[in-house]
Coordinates of C-alpha atoms and ligand atoms in Angstrom, one line a residue:
X1 CA 0.0 0.0 0.0
X2 CA 2.8 2.4 0.9
X3 CA 4.4 1.9 -2.5
X4 CA 1.2 2.7 -4.4
X5 CA 0.8 6.0 -2.5
X6 CA 4.3 7.0 -3.3
X7 CA 3.8 6.4 -7.0
X8 CA 0.6 8.4 -6.7
X9 CA 2.4 11.3 -5.0
X10 CA 4.6 11.6 -8.1
X11 CA 1.6 11.7 -10.4
X12 CA -0.1 14.3 -8.3
X13 CA 3.0 16.5 -8.3
X14 CA 2.8 16.5 -12.1
X15 CA -0.8 17.4 -12.1
X16 CA -0.4 20.2 -9.7
X17 CA 2.8 21.8 -11.1
X18 CA 1.6 21.3 -14.7
X19 CA 3.1 23.4 -17.5
X20 CA 2.8 27.0 -18.7
X21 CA 0.8 26.6 -21.9
X22 CA -2.8 26.4 -20.8
X23 CA -4.1 24.2 -23.6
X24 CA -1.3 21.7 -23.2
X25 CA -1.8 21.9 -19.4
X26 CA -5.4 21.0 -19.7
X27 CA -4.7 17.9 -21.8
X28 CA -1.9 16.9 -19.4
X29 CA -4.1 17.2 -16.4
X30 CA -6.6 14.8 -18.0
X31 CA -3.8 12.4 -19.0
X32 CA -2.4 12.5 -15.5
X33 CA -5.8 11.9 -14.1
X34 CA -6.2 8.8 -16.2
X35 CA -2.9 7.5 -14.8
X36 CA -4.1 8.5 -11.4
X37 CA -7.2 6.5 -11.9
X38 CA -5.4 3.3 -12.9
X39 CA -3.1 3.6 -9.9
X40 CA -6.0 4.3 -7.6
X41 CA -8.1 1.5 -8.8
X42 CA -5.4 -1.1 -8.6
X43 CA -4.7 0.1 -5.0
X44 CA -8.4 0.0 -4.2
X45 CA -8.7 -3.6 -5.4
X46 CA -5.7 -4.7 -3.4
X47 CA -7.2 -3.0 -0.3
X48 CA -10.6 -4.6 -1.0
X49 CA -9.9 -7.9 -2.7
X50 CA -13.5 -9.2 -2.2
X51 CA -14.9 -6.2 -4.0
X52 CA -12.4 -6.8 -6.8
X53 CA -13.9 -10.3 -7.3
X54 CA -17.3 -8.7 -7.9
X55 CA -15.8 -6.2 -10.4
X56 CA -14.1 -9.0 -12.2
X57 CA -10.6 -7.6 -11.5
X58 CA -8.7 -10.9 -11.4
X59 CA -5.4 -9.8 -9.9
X60 CA -6.0 -10.1 -6.2
X61 CA -8.4 -13.1 -6.0
X62 CA -6.0 -15.0 -3.9
X63 CA -6.1 -12.4 -1.1
X64 CA -8.5 -12.6 1.8
X65 CA -8.7 -9.8 4.4
X66 CA -9.2 -11.0 7.9
X67 CA -11.9 -8.6 9.3
X68 CA -10.2 -7.5 12.5
X69 CA -9.5 -4.1 14.1
X70 CA -6.3 -3.8 12.0
X71 CA -8.3 -4.2 8.8
X72 CA -10.7 -1.5 9.8
X73 CA -7.9 0.9 10.7
X74 CA -6.2 0.1 7.5
X75 CA -9.3 0.8 5.4
X76 CA -9.9 4.1 7.1
X77 CA -6.2 5.2 6.6
X78 CA -6.6 4.1 3.0
X79 CA -9.6 6.3 2.4
X80 CA -8.0 9.3 4.2
X81 CA -4.8 9.1 2.2
X82 CA -6.6 9.0 -1.1
X83 CA -9.0 11.7 -0.2
X84 CA -6.0 13.9 0.6
X85 CA -4.6 13.1 -2.8
X86 CA -7.8 13.9 -4.6
X87 CA -8.0 17.2 -2.8
X88 CA -4.7 18.2 -4.4
X89 CA -6.2 17.8 -7.9
X90 CA -7.7 20.9 -9.5
X91 CA -11.2 19.6 -10.2
X92 CA -12.1 22.5 -12.5
X93 CA -9.2 21.8 -14.8
X94 CA -10.5 18.3 -15.6
X95 CA -12.7 17.6 -18.6
X96 CA -16.4 16.7 -18.2
X97 CA -15.9 12.9 -17.9
X98 CA -13.1 13.2 -15.5
X99 CA -15.0 15.6 -13.3
X100 CA -17.6 12.9 -12.9
X101 CA -15.0 10.2 -12.2
X102 CA -13.3 12.4 -9.7
X103 CA -16.6 12.9 -7.8
X104 CA -17.5 9.3 -7.9
X105 CA -14.2 8.3 -6.5
X106 CA -14.4 10.9 -3.7
X107 CA -17.9 9.8 -2.8
X108 CA -16.8 6.2 -2.7
X109 CA -13.9 6.9 -0.4
X110 CA -15.9 9.1 1.9
X111 CA -18.7 6.6 2.0
X112 CA -16.3 3.6 2.8
X113 CA -14.9 5.7 5.7
X114 CA -18.4 6.6 7.0
X115 CA -19.6 3.0 6.9
X116 CA -16.8 2.0 9.3
X117 CA -16.3 5.1 11.4
X118 CA -19.9 6.3 11.9
X119 CA -22.3 3.6 10.7
X120 CA -20.0 0.9 12.2
X121 CA -21.7 -1.7 10.1
X122 CA -18.9 -4.2 10.9
X123 CA -20.0 -4.3 14.5
X124 CA -23.7 -5.0 14.0
X125 CA -24.4 -6.5 10.6
X126 CA -23.5 -10.2 10.8
X127 CA -24.5 -10.7 7.2
X128 CA -21.3 -8.8 6.3
X129 CA -19.4 -12.0 6.9
X130 CA -19.8 -14.7 4.3
X131 CA -17.3 -16.3 2.0
X132 CA -19.7 -18.0 -0.3
X133 CA -20.3 -15.0 -2.5
X134 CA -16.5 -14.6 -3.2
X135 CA -16.2 -18.3 -3.9
X136 CA -19.3 -18.4 -6.2
X137 CA -17.7 -15.7 -8.4
X138 CA -14.2 -17.3 -8.3
X139 CA -15.7 -20.6 -9.4
X140 CA -18.2 -19.4 -11.9
X141 CA -16.7 -16.3 -13.6
X142 CA -14.7 -17.5 -16.5
X143 CA -12.1 -14.7 -16.3
X144 CA -9.2 -17.2 -16.4
X145 CA -8.7 -20.9 -17.1
X146 CA -10.2 -23.3 -14.6
X147 CA -6.9 -24.5 -13.2
X148 CA -5.9 -20.9 -12.3
X149 CA -9.3 -20.2 -10.8
X150 CA -9.0 -23.3 -8.6
X151 CA -5.5 -22.2 -7.4
X152 CA -6.9 -18.8 -6.5
X153 CA -9.8 -20.4 -4.7
X154 CA -7.4 -22.5 -2.7
X155 CA -5.3 -19.5 -1.7
X156 CA -8.4 -17.4 -0.9
X157 CA -9.7 -20.1 1.5
X158 CA -6.4 -20.7 3.3
X159 CA -7.3 -18.7 6.3
X160 CA -11.1 -19.1 6.3
X161 CA -11.1 -20.2 10.0
X162 CA -9.2 -17.0 11.0
X163 CA -11.7 -15.0 8.9
X164 CA -14.7 -16.3 10.7
X165 CA -13.0 -16.1 14.2
X166 CA -12.3 -12.4 13.6
X167 CA -15.8 -11.8 12.3
X168 CA -17.3 -13.2 15.5
X169 CA -15.0 -11.0 17.6
X170 CA -15.9 -8.0 15.5
X171 CA -19.7 -8.4 16.1
X172 CA -19.9 -6.6 19.4
X173 CA -23.3 -5.1 18.9
X174 CA -25.4 -7.3 16.5
X175 CA -29.0 -6.9 15.6
X176 CA -31.1 -10.1 15.8
X177 CA -32.5 -9.6 12.3
X178 CA -29.0 -9.6 10.7
X179 CA -27.9 -12.5 12.9
X180 CA -30.7 -14.6 11.5
X181 CA -29.9 -13.5 8.0
X182 CA -26.2 -14.4 8.4
X183 CA -27.1 -17.8 9.8
X184 CA -29.3 -18.6 6.8
X185 CA -26.9 -17.2 4.3
X186 CA -23.8 -19.0 5.6
X187 CA -25.6 -22.3 6.0
X188 CA -27.1 -21.9 2.5
X189 CA -23.7 -20.7 1.2
X190 CA -22.0 -24.0 1.9
X191 CA -23.8 -25.4 -1.2
X192 CA -21.4 -23.3 -3.4
X193 CA -18.9 -26.2 -2.7
X194 CA -21.0 -28.6 -4.8
X195 CA -20.5 -32.0 -6.3
X196 CA -20.0 -30.3 -9.6
X197 CA -17.0 -28.4 -8.1
X198 CA -15.6 -31.7 -6.8
X199 CA -15.8 -33.1 -10.3
X200 CA -14.1 -30.1 -11.8
X201 CA -11.3 -30.4 -9.2
X202 CA -10.8 -34.0 -10.0
X203 CA -10.8 -33.3 -13.8
X204 CA -8.5 -30.3 -13.5
X205 CA -4.8 -30.0 -14.3
X206 CA -3.8 -29.4 -10.7
X207 CA -1.1 -31.6 -9.2
X208 CA -2.2 -34.2 -6.7
X209 CA -0.7 -32.0 -3.9
X210 CA -2.5 -29.0 -5.1
X211 CA -5.8 -31.0 -5.3
X212 CA -5.5 -32.3 -1.8
X213 CA -4.6 -28.9 -0.4
X214 CA -7.6 -27.4 -2.1
X215 CA -9.8 -30.1 -0.8
X216 CA -8.6 -29.6 2.7
X217 CA -9.1 -25.8 2.4
X218 CA -12.6 -26.3 1.2
X219 CA -13.4 -28.8 4.0
X220 CA -12.0 -26.3 6.6
X221 CA -14.0 -23.5 5.1
X222 CA -17.2 -25.5 5.3
X223 CA -16.5 -26.3 8.9
X224 CA -15.8 -22.6 9.7
X225 CA -19.0 -21.5 8.0
X226 CA -21.1 -23.9 9.9
X227 CA -19.3 -23.2 13.2
X228 CA -19.9 -19.4 12.6
X229 CA -23.6 -20.0 12.0
X230 CA -23.7 -22.2 15.2
X231 CA -22.1 -19.4 17.3
X232 CA -24.5 -16.8 15.9
X233 CA -27.4 -19.1 16.7
X234 CA -26.2 -19.3 20.4
X235 CA -26.2 -15.5 20.5
X236 CA -29.7 -15.3 19.0
X237 CA -31.0 -17.9 21.6
X238 CA -29.4 -16.1 24.6
X239 CA -32.4 -15.0 26.6
X240 CA -30.5 -12.4 28.6
X241 CA -29.0 -10.7 25.6
X242 CA -30.0 -7.1 24.5
X243 CA -29.8 -6.7 20.8
X244 CA -29.2 -3.5 18.8
X245 CA -32.4 -2.1 17.2
X246 CA -32.4 -2.8 13.4
X247 CA -33.9 0.7 12.9
X248 CA -31.1 3.1 12.3
X249 CA -32.9 6.3 13.0
X250 CA -33.3 9.6 11.2
X251 CA -29.7 11.0 11.6
X252 CA -27.9 8.0 10.2
X253 CA -30.6 7.4 7.5
X254 CA -30.1 11.0 6.3
X255 CA -26.4 10.5 5.9
X256 CA -26.7 7.1 4.3
X257 CA -29.2 8.5 1.9
X258 CA -26.7 11.0 0.8
X259 CA -23.8 8.5 0.3
X260 CA -25.7 5.6 -1.2
X261 CA -28.0 7.5 -3.5
X262 CA -25.9 10.7 -4.2
X263 CA -28.8 13.1 -4.4
X264 CA -29.5 16.7 -3.2
X265 CA -33.0 15.7 -2.1
X266 CA -33.4 15.0 1.6
X267 CA -35.3 11.9 2.8
X268 CA -38.1 14.1 4.0
X269 CA -38.6 15.7 0.5
X270 CA -38.5 12.3 -1.1
X271 CA -41.0 11.0 1.4
X272 CA -43.4 13.9 0.8
X273 CA -43.2 13.5 -3.0
X274 CA -43.9 9.8 -2.7
X275 CA -47.0 10.6 -0.5
X276 CA -48.3 13.1 -3.1
X277 CA -47.7 10.6 -6.0
X278 CA -49.6 8.0 -4.0
X279 CA -52.7 10.1 -3.9
X280 CA -52.4 11.1 -7.5
X281 CA -52.0 7.4 -8.8
X282 CA -54.8 6.3 -6.5
X283 CA -57.2 8.8 -8.1
X284 CA -56.3 7.6 -11.6
X285 CA -56.8 4.0 -10.5
X286 CA -60.3 4.7 -9.0
X287 CA -61.3 6.3 -12.3
X288 CA -60.1 3.3 -14.4
X289 CA -61.8 0.9 -12.0
X290 CA -65.1 2.8 -12.7
X291 CA -64.6 2.5 -16.4
X292 CA -63.8 -1.2 -16.3
X293 CA -66.3 -2.2 -13.7
X294 CA -69.2 -3.4 -15.9
X295 CA -66.8 -5.1 -18.3
X296 CA -65.7 -7.4 -15.5
X297 CA -68.7 -7.4 -13.1
X298 CA -71.6 -6.6 -15.3
X299 CA -74.6 -5.5 -13.2
X300 CA -73.0 -6.4 -9.8
X301 CA -72.9 -3.2 -7.7
X302 CA -69.5 -1.6 -7.3
X303 CA -68.3 -1.5 -3.7
X304 CA -68.6 1.8 -1.9
X305 CA -65.0 1.6 -0.7
X306 CA -62.8 2.8 -3.6
X307 CA -59.8 0.7 -2.5
X308 CA -62.0 -2.5 -2.6
X309 CA -63.4 -1.6 -6.0
X310 CA -59.9 -1.1 -7.4
X311 CA -58.7 -4.4 -5.9
X312 CA -61.6 -6.3 -7.4
X313 CA -60.8 -5.0 -10.9
X314 CA -57.2 -5.8 -10.4
X315 CA -58.1 -9.3 -9.4
X316 CA -59.9 -9.9 -12.7
X317 CA -56.9 -8.5 -14.7
X318 CA -54.6 -10.8 -12.8
X319 CA -56.6 -13.8 -13.9
X320 CA -55.3 -13.1 -17.4
X321 CA -51.9 -14.8 -17.4
X322 CA -49.7 -17.2 -19.3
X323 CA -49.4 -20.9 -18.2
X324 CA -46.1 -21.9 -16.6
X325 CA -45.1 -23.7 -19.8
X326 CA -45.8 -20.6 -22.0
X327 CA -44.2 -18.0 -19.7
X328 CA -40.8 -18.1 -21.2
X329 CA -42.0 -17.9 -24.8
X330 CA -44.3 -15.0 -23.9
X331 CA -41.5 -12.9 -22.5
X332 CA -39.1 -13.8 -25.4
X333 CA -41.7 -12.6 -27.8
X334 CA -42.2 -9.4 -25.8
X335 CA -38.5 -8.6 -26.0
X336 CA -38.6 -9.0 -29.8
X337 CA -41.6 -6.6 -30.0
X338 CA -40.1 -4.1 -27.6
X339 CA -36.9 -3.9 -29.7
X340 CA -39.0 -3.4 -32.8
X341 CA -41.0 -0.7 -31.0
X342 CA -38.0 1.4 -29.8
X343 CA -36.5 1.4 -33.3
X344 CA -39.8 2.3 -35.0
X345 CA -40.4 5.1 -32.5
X346 CA -36.8 6.3 -32.8
X347 CA -36.2 6.2 -29.1
X348 CA -32.6 5.0 -29.2
X349 CA -29.7 4.6 -31.7
X350 CA -30.2 1.6 -33.8
X351 CA -26.8 0.1 -33.0
X352 CA -27.6 -0.1 -29.4
X353 CA -29.1 -3.5 -29.9
X354 CA -25.9 -4.9 -31.5
X355 CA -24.8 -7.2 -30.0
X356 CA -28.2 -8.5 -29.1
X357 CA -29.5 -9.2 -25.7
X358 CA -29.8 -13.0 -25.1
X359 CA -33.0 -14.2 -23.6
X360 CA -32.4 -17.5 -21.7
X361 CA -33.7 -19.7 -19.0
X362 CA -32.2 -18.6 -15.7
X363 CA -29.1 -20.5 -14.8
X364 CA -29.1 -22.6 -11.6
X365 CA -26.8 -20.2 -9.7
X366 CA -29.0 -17.2 -10.3
X367 CA -32.3 -18.8 -9.2
X368 CA -34.3 -18.1 -6.0
X369 CA -34.2 -14.3 -6.0
X370 CA -36.6 -13.1 -8.7
X371 CA -38.7 -14.4 -11.5
X372 CA -36.6 -12.6 -14.1
X373 CA -33.3 -10.7 -14.0
X374 CA -30.8 -8.8 -16.1
X375 CA -27.3 -10.3 -16.0
X376 CA -24.1 -8.5 -17.2
X377 CA -20.5 -9.5 -17.4
X378 CA -18.5 -7.8 -14.6
X379 CA -17.0 -4.3 -15.5
X380 CA -13.5 -5.6 -16.2
X381 CA -14.7 -8.2 -18.7
X382 CA -16.5 -6.0 -21.3
X383 CA -16.6 -8.5 -24.1
X384 CA -19.3 -10.7 -22.5
X385 CA -23.0 -11.1 -23.3
X386 CA -25.9 -9.4 -21.7
X387 CA -28.7 -11.8 -20.6
X388 CA -32.3 -11.5 -19.8
X389 CA -32.8 -14.5 -17.5
X390 CA -36.3 -15.9 -17.1
X391 CA -37.0 -18.5 -14.4
X392 CA -38.5 -21.9 -15.4
X393 CA -42.0 -21.7 -13.8
X394 CA -42.7 -25.4 -14.6
X395 CA -40.2 -26.2 -11.8
X396 CA -42.2 -24.1 -9.2
X397 CA -44.7 -25.7 -6.9
X398 CA -48.1 -25.1 -8.6
X399 CA -49.3 -22.6 -5.9
X400 CA -46.1 -20.5 -6.2
X401 CA -46.2 -20.6 -10.0
X402 CA -49.8 -19.3 -9.9
X403 CA -48.9 -16.5 -7.5
X404 CA -46.0 -15.4 -9.8
X405 CA -48.1 -15.6 -12.9
X406 CA -50.9 -13.5 -11.4
X407 CA -48.4 -10.9 -10.5
X408 CA -46.7 -11.0 -13.9
X409 CA -50.0 -11.4 -15.8
X410 CA -50.4 -10.4 -19.4
X411 CA -49.9 -6.8 -18.5
X412 CA -47.5 -7.0 -15.6
X413 CA -45.2 -9.2 -17.6
X414 CA -44.8 -6.5 -20.3
X415 CA -43.7 -4.0 -17.6
X416 CA -41.3 -6.7 -16.2
X417 CA -39.7 -7.1 -19.6
X418 CA -39.5 -3.3 -20.1
X419 CA -37.9 -2.9 -16.6
X420 CA -35.4 -5.8 -16.8
X421 CA -34.6 -5.9 -20.5
X422 CA -35.7 -3.4 -23.1
X423 CA -35.1 -0.5 -22.7
X424 CA -34.5 -1.1 -18.9
X425 CA -31.6 -2.8 -17.2
X426 CA -30.2 -4.8 -20.2
X427 CA -30.1 -1.8 -22.5
X428 CA -28.7 0.5 -19.9
X429 CA -26.0 -2.1 -19.0
X430 CA -25.0 -2.3 -22.7
X431 CA -24.5 1.5 -22.8
X432 CA -22.6 1.3 -19.5
X433 CA -20.2 -1.4 -20.8
X434 CA -19.9 -0.3 -24.5
X435 CA -20.4 3.4 -24.6
X436 CA -19.3 4.8 -21.3
X437 CA -15.7 6.1 -21.5
X438 CA -14.6 5.3 -18.0
X439 CA -14.4 2.1 -15.9
X440 CA -14.9 4.1 -12.6
X441 CA -18.6 4.5 -13.2
X442 CA -19.0 0.8 -14.0
X443 CA -17.2 -0.4 -10.9
X444 CA -18.7 2.2 -8.5
X445 CA -22.1 2.1 -10.1
X446 CA -24.9 4.1 -8.7
X447 CA -27.9 1.9 -7.8
X448 CA -30.3 4.8 -7.8
X449 CA -29.4 5.6 -11.4
X450 CA -29.7 2.0 -12.5
X451 CA -33.0 1.3 -10.8
X452 CA -34.2 4.8 -11.6
X453 CA -33.6 4.2 -15.3
X454 CA -35.5 0.9 -15.3
X455 CA -38.5 2.6 -13.5
X456 CA -38.3 5.6 -15.9
X457 CA -38.3 3.2 -18.8
X458 CA -41.7 1.8 -17.7
X459 CA -43.5 5.1 -17.9
X460 CA -41.6 6.4 -20.9
X461 CA -42.6 3.4 -23.0
X462 CA -46.3 3.8 -22.1
X463 CA -46.1 7.6 -22.8
X464 CA -44.9 6.7 -26.3
X465 CA -47.8 4.4 -27.0
X466 CA -46.5 1.0 -26.0
X467 CA -49.5 -1.4 -25.4
X468 CA -51.9 1.0 -27.1
X469 CA -53.1 2.7 -23.9
X470 CA -55.5 -0.1 -22.9
X471 CA -56.9 0.7 -19.4
X472 CA -55.9 -2.7 -18.1
X473 CA -52.2 -2.0 -18.8
X474 CA -52.6 1.5 -17.3
X475 CA -54.1 0.1 -14.1
X476 CA -51.4 -2.5 -13.7
X477 CA -48.8 0.2 -14.4
X478 CA -50.1 2.4 -11.7
X479 CA -50.1 -0.5 -9.3
X480 CA -46.4 -0.9 -10.1
X481 CA -45.9 2.8 -9.4
X482 CA -47.5 2.3 -6.0
X483 CA -45.1 -0.5 -5.3
X484 CA -42.1 1.7 -6.2
X485 CA -43.2 4.7 -4.1
X486 CA -44.4 2.5 -1.2
X487 CA -40.7 1.3 -1.0
X488 CA -39.9 4.9 0.0
X489 CA -42.8 5.2 2.4
X490 CA -42.1 2.0 4.3
X491 CA -38.3 2.4 4.4
X492 CA -38.7 5.9 5.9
X493 CA -41.6 4.9 8.2
X494 CA -39.7 1.8 9.5
X495 CA -36.2 3.3 9.8
X496 CA -37.0 6.9 10.9
X497 CA -40.5 7.0 12.2
X498 CA -40.6 3.7 14.2
X499 CA -43.9 2.5 12.6
X500 CA -45.1 -0.9 13.7
X501 CA -45.2 -3.9 11.4
X502 CA -49.1 -4.1 11.2
X503 CA -49.2 -0.5 9.9
X504 CA -46.6 -1.3 7.2
X505 CA -48.5 -4.4 6.1
X506 CA -51.7 -2.5 5.9
X507 CA -50.1 0.2 3.7
X508 CA -48.7 -2.4 1.3
X509 CA -51.6 -4.9 1.2
X510 CA -54.7 -2.6 1.4
X511 CA -53.5 0.7 0.1
X512 CA -51.1 -0.5 -2.5
X513 CA -52.9 -3.7 -3.6
X514 CA -50.1 -6.2 -2.8
X515 CA -50.8 -9.8 -1.6
X516 CA -50.3 -10.6 2.0
X517 CA -47.2 -12.7 1.1
X518 CA -45.6 -9.9 -0.9
X519 CA -46.3 -7.5 2.0
X520 CA -44.6 -9.8 4.5
X521 CA -41.6 -10.3 2.3
X522 CA -41.2 -6.6 1.7
X523 CA -41.4 -5.9 5.4
X524 CA -38.7 -8.4 6.1
X525 CA -36.5 -6.9 3.4
X526 CA -37.0 -3.4 4.9
X527 CA -35.8 -4.6 8.3
X528 CA -32.5 -5.8 6.7
X529 CA -31.6 -2.9 4.4
X530 CA -31.8 0.8 4.7
X531 CA -32.1 3.4 1.9
X532 CA -31.8 0.8 -0.9
X533 CA -35.6 0.6 -1.2
X534 CA -35.6 4.3 -1.9
X535 CA -33.3 4.0 -5.0
X536 CA -36.1 3.2 -7.5
X537 CA -38.3 6.2 -6.8
X538 CA -35.5 8.6 -6.1
X539 CA -33.6 7.7 -9.3
X540 CA -36.7 7.9 -11.5
X541 CA -37.8 11.2 -10.0
X542 CA -34.3 12.7 -10.7
X543 CA -34.3 11.4 -14.3
X544 CA -37.7 12.8 -15.0
X545 CA -36.9 16.2 -13.8
X546 CA -33.6 16.2 -15.6
X547 CA -35.4 15.3 -18.8
X548 CA -37.7 18.3 -18.3
X549 CA -34.8 20.7 -17.7
X550 CA -32.8 19.3 -20.6
X551 CA -35.8 19.8 -23.0
X552 CA -36.0 23.4 -21.9
X553 CA -32.3 23.9 -22.5
X554 CA -32.2 22.3 -25.9
X555 CA -35.4 23.9 -27.2
X556 CA -36.0 23.0 -30.9
X557 CA -33.0 20.8 -30.9
X558 CA -34.5 18.5 -28.3
X559 CA -35.5 14.9 -29.1
X560 CA -36.2 12.0 -26.8
X561 CA -33.6 9.9 -28.6
X562 CA -31.0 12.6 -28.1
X563 CA -31.8 12.8 -24.4
X564 CA -31.5 9.0 -24.0
X565 CA -28.2 8.8 -25.9
X566 CA -26.6 11.7 -24.0
X567 CA -27.9 10.5 -20.7
X568 CA -26.8 6.9 -21.1
X569 CA -23.4 7.9 -22.4
X570 CA -22.4 8.8 -18.8
X571 CA -22.7 5.1 -17.7
X572 CA -24.0 4.2 -14.3
X573 CA -23.1 7.5 -12.7
X574 CA -25.2 9.3 -10.1
X575 CA -28.0 11.3 -11.9
X576 CA -26.8 14.3 -9.9
X577 CA -23.4 14.3 -11.6
X578 CA -24.9 13.6 -15.0
X579 CA -27.2 16.5 -14.5
X580 CA -24.3 18.9 -13.8
X581 CA -22.8 17.9 -17.1
X582 CA -25.9 17.9 -19.2
X583 CA -27.1 21.2 -18.0
X584 CA -23.6 22.5 -17.5
X585 CA -24.4 23.9 -14.1
X586 CA -20.9 23.6 -12.5
Ligands
LIG1 ZN1 -54.7 -18.2 -12.6
LIG2 ZN1 -34.6 -3.3 -11.3

C-alpha cells in the first residue's frame, strides 16, 4: 500500500505543477488523471480484494482480508490518504468525464470511511461476513482458465477459520435480524462447494498435492462457516442478551441516503413527494376501475369503498396470465416486440441492440431471487454477453407458480420485460459497458441511477404508446408505481418513524394492492436494508426532472432519442453528476 501511495504522489506533483501553456496543461491534467485512476483502482482492489472479485478484476483473488481491528484501521487510513490526494487535484481543470469520475471516487472513499467510522456496520451486521459470494464468483466467472481459478480459490480459502473467528469478535453489537440472515446465508452458502465443483477439481490439471490442499481448504471453510452459524445461533438464543435495534434512526438514515443515492433531495422531501404521488395514482386507479367495472362485473354493484373496488378489478386482470409452460415464450416474444418498438419510434440509436440481448432460462446459480433478471458481465470483462434471465416456472410448486403468474400477468409481464430488459436494465447495461468512456462509473455504479432508469423506462414506453393505452395496462402500471413509491414510504416509516409492522403491512396490502405474502416479504426486506428501497423512486424522479430541464435547455434541438443517448453515455453515474454535465451547471 505504501508503495502505491508513493507512486501516486509523483503523479499528483505532475498534475499540480503542470506546465505553462494552458491548452497543453489541460490535456496533461486529464492524461495524468487517467494515470491516477489506474493507480488508484489497482490500490483499491488490493485493499478490498473481495470487491475486486465482484468487479471481475482478477489480480487479487488469492487475497482474503481478515476482518479484525487492524483491517478497519487500514481501510480508514486508505480512504484518508486517497481523499488527501484527490484534494490536491484541480477539479475545475479536468474535462467533463473526469469531473464525474473524480466525484464518484471521492464519494466512494468518503462513503467507505463513513460506513466504518460512523455507521459501524462491521459491529452489527453479521451478514457482512460470508465467504460463499466470493467463492461463487471465483468458481463461476470465466475470467481465467479453470486451473488458475482453482489455485486462486485454494489461496483465498487458506485462512477461512481466521476470517470467521475475527468476524465473530468484531460483532460486538449485533441486531437479531441480521444475525438470523447471516445464519441462513452462511448455512445456505455452503452449497457453493457442490459435487460439480468436486468433479471439476478431479478433472483439473492441478497436481495431486494442489488438489489435496484445495480439498482440505474447502473442508475447513465449510467447517468454519457452519461453526460461525452455530455461534450466531447461540447469540440469538441467549435469553439475557440485549440486541441492537435494526432501525437506524433519522440521523444515520439521512447520511446514508446522501452517500448511497448521491442526491440533493433529503429523505423528507422524497417521502413527501412519494405521498403526493400515491394520492395522484390512486385517483387515476379509481377512475379506471369505474370505467372497467361493468366489463368485468356486469350489473354487480360496485363496492362503496374505492380501495376495494380497485382491488376487485385488479383481481380480474390478474386472472389473465400465461401458463407456466408458455411464460418463457411470452417474454421472449415481448423482447422482440419491444426492440422493434423502440426502433420504430426512434427512441434509441439503432446500433444499441448490437450485439443483441440474449433471452435465456435462468441458470441454476441465479435462481431463487426473482422471476426474471438482467445479467451482465463484470465491468473488467467488457466482451461478455448481456442476458435477460427468465426462471422456469414449470419447476415451481403449482401454488407458487400461480402467484407469480398472477403478479406477472399479461400486462404485468410487459412491464417486467421493459424494466429488466428493453429498454430497462439490459439496454442500460450495454451502454454502460460499451459506450461509457470510464471504468470508474461501472465499478462504483450508482444503484439509484440504475433502478431509476428501469423505472423511468416503464413510464416512458407507455407515454410513447406501447401497449396501445389499454386501461388494463394502465391500471397495472399504476399498481407498479404504487409498489415503487411504497418502497420509499415503508423504508422511511420503519427506519426513521418507528412505525409498527401491522401499519406497514396495511399500507402495502390494502392501500397498494399487494398480496399478504408480498407485504410480509417486503417488510422483512425493509428490516434488513436501509435506503436501498428508496433508490427506485428517487432515481426515476431525478431522471424525469432532468429530462424536463434538458428539454428546456435544448429547445428546438431536443429529441427524446438525443436525451437518451446523451444521458446513457455517462454510464451508471449518479444522476446528480450527469445533470451537472448535461445542464452545465458547475
Ligand atoms: Zn390463474
Ligand atoms: Zn430493477
